[in-house]
Coordinates of C-alpha atoms and ligand atoms in Angstrom, one line a residue:
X1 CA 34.9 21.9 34.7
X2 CA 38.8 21.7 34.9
X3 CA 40.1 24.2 31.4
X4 CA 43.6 23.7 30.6
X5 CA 44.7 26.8 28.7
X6 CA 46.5 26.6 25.3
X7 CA 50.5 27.1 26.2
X8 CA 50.0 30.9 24.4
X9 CA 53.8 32.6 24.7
X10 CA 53.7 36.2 23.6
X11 CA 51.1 35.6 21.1
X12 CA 50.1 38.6 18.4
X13 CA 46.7 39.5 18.5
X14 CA 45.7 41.6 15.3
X15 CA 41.8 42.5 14.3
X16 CA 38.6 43.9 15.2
X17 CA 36.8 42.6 18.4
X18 CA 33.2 42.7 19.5
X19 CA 32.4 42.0 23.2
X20 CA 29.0 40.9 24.5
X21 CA 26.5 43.5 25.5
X22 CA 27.0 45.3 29.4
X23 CA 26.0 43.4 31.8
X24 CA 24.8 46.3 34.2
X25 CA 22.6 48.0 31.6
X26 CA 21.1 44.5 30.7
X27 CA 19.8 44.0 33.9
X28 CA 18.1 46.9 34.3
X29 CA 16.6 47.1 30.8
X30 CA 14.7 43.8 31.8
X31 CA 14.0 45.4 35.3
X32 CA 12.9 48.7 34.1
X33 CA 11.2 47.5 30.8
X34 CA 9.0 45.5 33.1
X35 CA 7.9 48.1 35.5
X36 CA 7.1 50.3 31.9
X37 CA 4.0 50.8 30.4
X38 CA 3.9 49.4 26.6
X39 CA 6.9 46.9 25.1
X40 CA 10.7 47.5 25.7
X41 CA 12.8 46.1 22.6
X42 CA 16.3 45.6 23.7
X43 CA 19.1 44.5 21.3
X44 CA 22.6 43.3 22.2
X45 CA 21.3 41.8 25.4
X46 CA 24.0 40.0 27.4
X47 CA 22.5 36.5 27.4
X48 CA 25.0 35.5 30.2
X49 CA 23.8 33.3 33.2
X50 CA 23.4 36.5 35.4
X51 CA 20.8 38.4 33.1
X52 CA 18.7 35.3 32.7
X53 CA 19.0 35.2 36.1
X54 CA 17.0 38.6 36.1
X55 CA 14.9 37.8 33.3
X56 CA 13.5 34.0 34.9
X57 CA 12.9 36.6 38.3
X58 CA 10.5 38.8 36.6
X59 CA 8.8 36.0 34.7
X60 CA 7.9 34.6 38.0
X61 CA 6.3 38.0 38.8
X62 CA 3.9 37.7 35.5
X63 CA 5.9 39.8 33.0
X64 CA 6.5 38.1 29.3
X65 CA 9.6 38.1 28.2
X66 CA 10.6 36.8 25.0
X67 CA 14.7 36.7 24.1
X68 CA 15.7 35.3 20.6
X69 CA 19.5 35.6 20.5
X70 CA 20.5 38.6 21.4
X71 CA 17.3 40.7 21.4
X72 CA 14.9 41.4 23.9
X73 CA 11.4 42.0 24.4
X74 CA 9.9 42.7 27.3
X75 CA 5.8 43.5 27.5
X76 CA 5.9 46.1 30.5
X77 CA 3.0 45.9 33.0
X78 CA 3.4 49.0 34.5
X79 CA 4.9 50.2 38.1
X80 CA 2.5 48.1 39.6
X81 CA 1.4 45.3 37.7
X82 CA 3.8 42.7 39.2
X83 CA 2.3 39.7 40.6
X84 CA 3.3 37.6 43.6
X85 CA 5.9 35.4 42.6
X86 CA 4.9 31.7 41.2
X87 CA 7.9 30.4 43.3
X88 CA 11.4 31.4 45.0
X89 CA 12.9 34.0 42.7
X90 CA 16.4 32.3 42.2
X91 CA 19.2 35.0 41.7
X92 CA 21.9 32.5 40.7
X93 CA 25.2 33.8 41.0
X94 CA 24.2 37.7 40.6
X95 CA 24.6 40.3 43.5
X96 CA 22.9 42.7 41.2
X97 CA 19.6 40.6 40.4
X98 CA 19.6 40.5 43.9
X99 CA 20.2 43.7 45.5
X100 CA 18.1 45.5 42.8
X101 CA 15.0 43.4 42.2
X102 CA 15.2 43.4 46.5
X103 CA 14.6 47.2 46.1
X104 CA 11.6 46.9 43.5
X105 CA 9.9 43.9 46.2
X106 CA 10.3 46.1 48.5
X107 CA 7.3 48.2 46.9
X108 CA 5.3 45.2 46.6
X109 CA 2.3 44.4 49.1
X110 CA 3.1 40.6 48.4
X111 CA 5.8 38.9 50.0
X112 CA 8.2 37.1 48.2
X113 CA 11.2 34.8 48.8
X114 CA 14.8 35.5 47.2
X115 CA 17.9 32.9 47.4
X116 CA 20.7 32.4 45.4
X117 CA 23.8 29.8 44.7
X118 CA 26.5 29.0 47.7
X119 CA 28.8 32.1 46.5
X120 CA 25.4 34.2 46.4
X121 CA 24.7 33.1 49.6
X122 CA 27.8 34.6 51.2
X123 CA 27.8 37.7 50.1
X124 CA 27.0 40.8 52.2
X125 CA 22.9 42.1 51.8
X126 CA 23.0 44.3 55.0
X127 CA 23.9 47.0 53.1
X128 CA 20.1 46.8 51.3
X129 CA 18.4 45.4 54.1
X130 CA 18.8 48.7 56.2
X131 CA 17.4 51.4 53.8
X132 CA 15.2 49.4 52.7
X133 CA 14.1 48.3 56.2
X134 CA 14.2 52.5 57.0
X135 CA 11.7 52.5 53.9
X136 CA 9.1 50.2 55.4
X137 CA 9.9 47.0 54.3
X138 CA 10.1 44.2 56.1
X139 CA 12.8 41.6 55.6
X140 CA 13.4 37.8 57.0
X141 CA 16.7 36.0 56.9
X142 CA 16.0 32.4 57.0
X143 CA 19.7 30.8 58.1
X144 CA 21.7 33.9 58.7
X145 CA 20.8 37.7 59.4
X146 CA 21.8 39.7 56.5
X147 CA 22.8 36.9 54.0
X148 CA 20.4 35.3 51.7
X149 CA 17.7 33.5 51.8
X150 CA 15.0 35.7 52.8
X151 CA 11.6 36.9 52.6
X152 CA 10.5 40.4 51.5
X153 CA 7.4 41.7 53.1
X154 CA 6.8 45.2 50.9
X155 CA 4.4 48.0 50.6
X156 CA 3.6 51.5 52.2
X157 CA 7.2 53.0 52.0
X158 CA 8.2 55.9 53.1
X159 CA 10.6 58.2 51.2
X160 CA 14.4 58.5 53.2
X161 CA 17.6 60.5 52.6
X162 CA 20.2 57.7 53.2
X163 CA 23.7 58.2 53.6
X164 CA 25.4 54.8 52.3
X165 CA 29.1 53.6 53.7
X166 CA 29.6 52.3 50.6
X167 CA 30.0 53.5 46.7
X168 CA 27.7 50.7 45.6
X169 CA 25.6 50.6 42.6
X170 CA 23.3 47.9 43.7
X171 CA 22.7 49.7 47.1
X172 CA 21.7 53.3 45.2
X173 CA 20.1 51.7 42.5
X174 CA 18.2 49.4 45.3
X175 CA 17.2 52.7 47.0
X176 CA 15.7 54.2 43.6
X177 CA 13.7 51.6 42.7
X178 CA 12.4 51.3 46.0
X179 CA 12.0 54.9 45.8
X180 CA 9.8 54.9 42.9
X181 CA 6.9 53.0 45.3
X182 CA 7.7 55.8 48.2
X183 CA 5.3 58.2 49.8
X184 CA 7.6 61.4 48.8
X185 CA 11.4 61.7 47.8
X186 CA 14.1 59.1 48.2
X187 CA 17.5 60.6 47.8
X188 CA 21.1 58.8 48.1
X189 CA 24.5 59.8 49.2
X190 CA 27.4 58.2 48.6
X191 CA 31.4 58.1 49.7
X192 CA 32.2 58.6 46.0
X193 CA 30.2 58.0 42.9
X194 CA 29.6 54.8 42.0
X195 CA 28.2 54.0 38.6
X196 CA 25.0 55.5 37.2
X197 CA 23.6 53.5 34.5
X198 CA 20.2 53.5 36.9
X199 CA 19.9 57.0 37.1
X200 CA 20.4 57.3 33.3
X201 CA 18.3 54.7 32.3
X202 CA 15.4 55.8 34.8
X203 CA 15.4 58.9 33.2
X204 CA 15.5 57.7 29.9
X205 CA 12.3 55.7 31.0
X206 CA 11.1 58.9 31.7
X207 CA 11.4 58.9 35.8
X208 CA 11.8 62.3 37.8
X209 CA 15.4 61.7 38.7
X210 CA 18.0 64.5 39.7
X211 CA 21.7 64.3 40.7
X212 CA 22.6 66.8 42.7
X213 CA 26.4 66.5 42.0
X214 CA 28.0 63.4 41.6
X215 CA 27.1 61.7 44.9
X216 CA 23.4 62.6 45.8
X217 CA 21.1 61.5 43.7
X218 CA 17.1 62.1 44.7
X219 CA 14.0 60.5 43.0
X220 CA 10.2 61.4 42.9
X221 CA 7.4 58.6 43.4
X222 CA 5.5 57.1 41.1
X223 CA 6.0 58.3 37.4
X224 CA 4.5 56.7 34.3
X225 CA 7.2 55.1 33.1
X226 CA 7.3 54.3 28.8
X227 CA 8.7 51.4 27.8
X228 CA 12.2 52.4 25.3
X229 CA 14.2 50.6 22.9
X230 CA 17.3 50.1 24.7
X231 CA 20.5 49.5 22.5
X232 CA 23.0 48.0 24.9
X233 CA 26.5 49.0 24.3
X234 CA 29.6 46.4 24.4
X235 CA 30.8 46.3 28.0
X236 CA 34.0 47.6 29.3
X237 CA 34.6 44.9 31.9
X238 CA 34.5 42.1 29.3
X239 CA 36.7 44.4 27.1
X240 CA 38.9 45.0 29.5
X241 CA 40.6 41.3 29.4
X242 CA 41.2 42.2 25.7
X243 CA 42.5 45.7 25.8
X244 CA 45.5 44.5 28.4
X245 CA 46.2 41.3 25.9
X246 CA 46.9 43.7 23.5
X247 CA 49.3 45.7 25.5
X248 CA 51.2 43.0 26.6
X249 CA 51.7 40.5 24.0
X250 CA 53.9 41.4 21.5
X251 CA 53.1 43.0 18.2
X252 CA 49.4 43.3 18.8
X253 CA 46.9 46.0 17.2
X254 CA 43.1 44.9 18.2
X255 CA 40.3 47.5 17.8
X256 CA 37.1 46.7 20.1
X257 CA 34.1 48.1 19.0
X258 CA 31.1 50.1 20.3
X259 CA 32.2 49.8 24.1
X260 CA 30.6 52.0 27.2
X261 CA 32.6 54.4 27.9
X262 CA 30.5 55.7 31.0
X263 CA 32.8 57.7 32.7
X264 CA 31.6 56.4 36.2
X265 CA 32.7 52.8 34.6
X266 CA 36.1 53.7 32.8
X267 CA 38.8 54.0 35.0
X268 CA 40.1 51.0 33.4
X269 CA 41.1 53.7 30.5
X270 CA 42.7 56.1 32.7
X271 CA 44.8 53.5 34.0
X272 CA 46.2 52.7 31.2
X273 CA 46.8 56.1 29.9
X274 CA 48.7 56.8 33.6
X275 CA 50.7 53.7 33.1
X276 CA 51.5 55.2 29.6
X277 CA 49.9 52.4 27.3
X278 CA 48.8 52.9 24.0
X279 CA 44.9 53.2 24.3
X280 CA 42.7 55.5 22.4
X281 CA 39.2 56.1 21.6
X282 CA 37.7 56.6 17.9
X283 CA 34.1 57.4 16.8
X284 CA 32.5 58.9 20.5
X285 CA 29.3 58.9 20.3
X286 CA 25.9 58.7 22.5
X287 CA 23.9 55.3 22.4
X288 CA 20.3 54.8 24.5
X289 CA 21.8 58.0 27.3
X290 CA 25.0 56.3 27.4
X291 CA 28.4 56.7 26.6
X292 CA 29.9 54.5 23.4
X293 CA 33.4 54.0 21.9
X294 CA 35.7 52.0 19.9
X295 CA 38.6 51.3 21.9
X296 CA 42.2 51.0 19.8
X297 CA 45.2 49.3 21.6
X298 CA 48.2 48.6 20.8
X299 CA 51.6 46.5 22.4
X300 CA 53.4 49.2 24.8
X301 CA 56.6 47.7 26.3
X302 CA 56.9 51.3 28.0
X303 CA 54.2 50.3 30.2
X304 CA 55.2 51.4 34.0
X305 CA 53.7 50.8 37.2
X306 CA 51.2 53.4 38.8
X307 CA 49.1 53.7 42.2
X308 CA 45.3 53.0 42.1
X309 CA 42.8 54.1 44.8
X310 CA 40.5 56.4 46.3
X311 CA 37.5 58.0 44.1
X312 CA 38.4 55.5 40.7
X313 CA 38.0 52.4 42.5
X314 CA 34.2 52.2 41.7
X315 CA 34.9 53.3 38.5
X316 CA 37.5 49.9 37.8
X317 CA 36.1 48.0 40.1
X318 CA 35.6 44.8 38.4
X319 CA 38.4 45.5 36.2
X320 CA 40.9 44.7 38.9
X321 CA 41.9 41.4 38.7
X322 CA 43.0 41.8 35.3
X323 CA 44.9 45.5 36.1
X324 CA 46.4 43.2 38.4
X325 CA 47.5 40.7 35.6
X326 CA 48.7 43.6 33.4
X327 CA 51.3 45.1 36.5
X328 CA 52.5 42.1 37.1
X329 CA 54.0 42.9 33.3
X330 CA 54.8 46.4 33.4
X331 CA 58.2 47.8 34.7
X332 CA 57.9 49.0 38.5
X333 CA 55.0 49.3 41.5
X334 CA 51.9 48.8 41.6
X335 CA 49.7 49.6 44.3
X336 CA 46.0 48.9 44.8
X337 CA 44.3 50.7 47.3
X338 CA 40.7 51.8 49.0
X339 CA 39.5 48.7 47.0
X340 CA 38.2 46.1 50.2
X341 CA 35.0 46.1 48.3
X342 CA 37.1 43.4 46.4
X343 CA 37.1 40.9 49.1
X344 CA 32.7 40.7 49.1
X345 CA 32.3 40.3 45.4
X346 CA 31.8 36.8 43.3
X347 CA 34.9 35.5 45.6
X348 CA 37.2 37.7 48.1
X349 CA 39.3 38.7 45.0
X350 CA 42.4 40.0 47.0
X351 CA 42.6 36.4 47.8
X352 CA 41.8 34.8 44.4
X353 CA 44.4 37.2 42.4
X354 CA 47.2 37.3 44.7
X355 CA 46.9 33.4 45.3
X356 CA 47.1 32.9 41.9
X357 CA 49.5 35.3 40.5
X358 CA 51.9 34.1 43.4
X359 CA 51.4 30.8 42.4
X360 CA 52.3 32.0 38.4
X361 CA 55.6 33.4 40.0
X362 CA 54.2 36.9 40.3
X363 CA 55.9 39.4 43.0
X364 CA 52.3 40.8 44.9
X365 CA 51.4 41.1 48.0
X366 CA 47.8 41.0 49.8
X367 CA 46.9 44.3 51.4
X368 CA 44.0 44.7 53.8
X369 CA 42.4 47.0 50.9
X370 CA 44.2 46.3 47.8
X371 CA 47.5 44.4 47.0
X372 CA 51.3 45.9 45.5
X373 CA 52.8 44.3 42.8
X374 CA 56.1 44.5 41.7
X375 CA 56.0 43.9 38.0
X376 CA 58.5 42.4 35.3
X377 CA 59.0 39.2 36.9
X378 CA 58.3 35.9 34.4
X379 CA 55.0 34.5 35.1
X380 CA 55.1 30.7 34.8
X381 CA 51.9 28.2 34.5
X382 CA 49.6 27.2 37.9
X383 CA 46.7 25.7 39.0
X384 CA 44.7 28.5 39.5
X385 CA 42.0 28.2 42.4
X386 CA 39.3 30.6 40.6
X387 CA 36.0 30.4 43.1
X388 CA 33.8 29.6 40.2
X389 CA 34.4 33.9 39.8
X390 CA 34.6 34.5 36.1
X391 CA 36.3 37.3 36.4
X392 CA 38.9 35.1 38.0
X393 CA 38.9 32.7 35.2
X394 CA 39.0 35.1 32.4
X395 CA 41.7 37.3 34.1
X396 CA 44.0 34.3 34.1
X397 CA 43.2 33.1 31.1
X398 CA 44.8 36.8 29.6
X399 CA 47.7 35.7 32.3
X400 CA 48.3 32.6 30.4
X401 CA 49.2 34.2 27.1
X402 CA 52.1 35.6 28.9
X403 CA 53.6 33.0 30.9
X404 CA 55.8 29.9 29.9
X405 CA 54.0 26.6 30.5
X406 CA 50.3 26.5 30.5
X407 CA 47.7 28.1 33.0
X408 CA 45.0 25.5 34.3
X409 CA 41.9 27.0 35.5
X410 CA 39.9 24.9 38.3
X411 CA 37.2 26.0 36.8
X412 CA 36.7 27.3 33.2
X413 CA 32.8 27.2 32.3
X414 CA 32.1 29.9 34.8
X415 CA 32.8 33.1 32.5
X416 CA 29.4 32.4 30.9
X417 CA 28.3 34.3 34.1
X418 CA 28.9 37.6 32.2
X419 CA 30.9 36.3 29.1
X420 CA 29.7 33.0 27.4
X421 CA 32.1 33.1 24.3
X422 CA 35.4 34.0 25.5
X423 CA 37.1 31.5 24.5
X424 CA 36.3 31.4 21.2
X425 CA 36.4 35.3 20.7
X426 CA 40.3 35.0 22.1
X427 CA 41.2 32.4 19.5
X428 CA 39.5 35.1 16.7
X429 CA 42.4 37.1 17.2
X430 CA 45.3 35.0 18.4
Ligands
LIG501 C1 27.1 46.5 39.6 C2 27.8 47.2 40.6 C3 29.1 46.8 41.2 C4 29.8 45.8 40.3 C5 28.9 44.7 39.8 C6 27.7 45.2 39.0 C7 25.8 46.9 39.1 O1 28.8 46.2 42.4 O2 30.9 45.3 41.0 O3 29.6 43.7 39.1 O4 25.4 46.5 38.0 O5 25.2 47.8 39.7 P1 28.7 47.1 43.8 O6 27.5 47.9 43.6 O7 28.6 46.1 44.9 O8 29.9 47.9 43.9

């Protein structure tokens, strides 16, 4: 639905924050706690539409899982206890339910059937198909080869060292799981590390897991995995809209609490700290085998611009669009780099934020791998074409608290993909 934003000029946001739980580590609580022996009790579980997603997949495969609010519990039946599905497993909008749970039905003797909404549909999945075709599995495209729908045929994997093209999550974390169902080893290598909330969760679920260095990660077969209490930390990508409100609207102060600060996720912070923002971190600490926060910003009008690319890309990934909003108000250059992964996420997002913040009145210009932005221009109220991509939506909505006139999103209900109460969290502090 159409969301006209609240005309928001250099607004003062002041207080304490808490953002929903991470979606990457919600995912694969349900995944792994399902694939456990014995009950996995999860607590600040993103209930956004892309870990139901997950959750309504494994309840097709048998596995009872019971959410109230924000906890989770999720009566494991062990690595292979998972039934043939009662129906098409449904993915919605989520690349990772897909390319993940593809890697688990890939150790499966039954055959199952994956498919996913129109955005879903586009999206790359050669990038799993092919390890996990050199594993064993077979795979069936029904419309077009490499896009979704299609049909896993599992079972009888071998174990493969594979050397991905991209630094993609989904694809390692595809490969491990798969890996856990091979006949010996599976190892990964990849470009440049891509985040590891897999790895550390598999181990914390008590998997024989190893990383060699920070791109090759090897896994043994078959372990007994236990089923954990998972305590999900506050995710950075939904902080992330927050932390660059409060460095660009005037006179604001805004602590976030208990964020992951998972160093293959937190670029975002290093960012800032290069563009000379005020950003700090309070009360460190270790939550679950991940790394947690409080994040304390502050207004910086000293902000200036910076270049972004190679190895920290994966590490900000999702965090661009609203970097992107945030040079737009800093003094000087921005340039985004080595990040064409942007154009095959919820929409081609080199597209979506330099449409957009041209139409606001932004000085950017689309790159094949990134965009440059010439910041301290006045932004002025649009139309904003999101894609149904909440990450679009919310991105702009931070935009709009900067600009004269009012930003209109096409669409505004899509951030409950991965953050159902923005809205009402931004008017906390404003
Ligand atoms: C994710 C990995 C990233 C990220 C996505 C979530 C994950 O995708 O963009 O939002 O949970 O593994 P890629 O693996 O395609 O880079």
């Amino acid at each position: 639905m159409k969301k006209v934003l609240k005309e928001g000029i250099q607004k003062e946001l002041k207080g304490e924050i808490t953002v929903p739980g991470d979606k990457s580590i919600s995912h694969r609580a349900i995944m792994l706690g399902s694939i456990a022996h014995g009950i996995t009790e999860i607590d600040n579980f993103l209930t956004g539409e892309d870990c139901i997603s997950t959750i309504n997949c494994f309840r097709k495969m048998g596995v009872d899982i019971n959410v109230s609010k924000n906890k989770v519990s999720v009566n494991g039946v062990g690595l292979n206890g998972l039934k043939e599905p009662s129906g098409i497993l449904d993915a919605g909008n989520s690349g990772t339910t897909t390319r993940l749970i593809s890697g688990l039905l890939a150790g499966q003797s039954f055959k199952s059937t994956i498919t996913g909404d129109d955005s879903l549909k586009g999206r790359p999945m050669k990038r799993i198909i092919e390890p996990l075709s050199k594993m064993g599995a077979k795979f069936l495209c029904m419309n077009n080869d490499g896009y979704l729908p299609f049909t896993i045929k599992g079972g009888n994997l071998k174990g493969i060292t594979y050397e991905s093209k991209v630094a993609s999550a989904q694809v390692k974390s595809s490969c491990l799981l798969a890996g856990l169902y091979a006949d010996c080893p599976t190892t990964v290598v990849e470009p440049s590390q891509s985040r590891n909330h897999s790895e550390l969760m598999l181990e914390y679920f008590g998997a024989d897991i190893k990383c060699h260095n920070k791109t090759e990660v090897s896994i043994k077969p078959n372990p007994r995995l236990i089923g954990q209490h998972v305590m999900v930390p506050s995710d950075i990508s939904s902080a992330a809209y927050y932390m660059v409100a409060g460095l660009i609207c005037e006179g604001s102060d805004i602590l976030i609490k208990d964020v992951n600060i998972n160093s293959t996720r937190a670029g975002i912070i290093r960012v800032i700290q290069d563009m000379n923002g005020n950003i700090s971190l309070e009360n460190i600490r270790k939550q679950s085998n991940e790394d947690v926060a409080d994040i304390h910003v502050s207004y910086s009008p000293d902000m200036c611009g910076t270049t972004i690319g190679g190895d920290i890309i994966p590490t900000l990934i999702d965090e661009i669009p609203v970097i992107a909003v945030l040079a737009t108000c800093v003094n000087g250059k921005t340039i985004i780099k080595d990040a064409a992964e942007l154009k095959v996420k919820e929409s081609n997002r080199i597209d979506t934020i330099v449409n957009g913040l041209d139409a606001m009145g932004a000085n950017i210009k689309a790159c094949d791998d990134g965009m440059v932005i010439n910041g301290g221009v006045p932004l002025f109220g649009a139309e904003i074409t999101t894609k149904k991509d909440h990450r679009i939506a919310m991105a702009f909505a931070i935009a709009n608290l900067v600009c004269k006139g009012s930003v209109i999103l096409d669409d505004g209900d899509c951030v409950a993909i991965s953050f159902p109460d923005f809205y009402d969290k931004l008017d906390i502090i404003s």
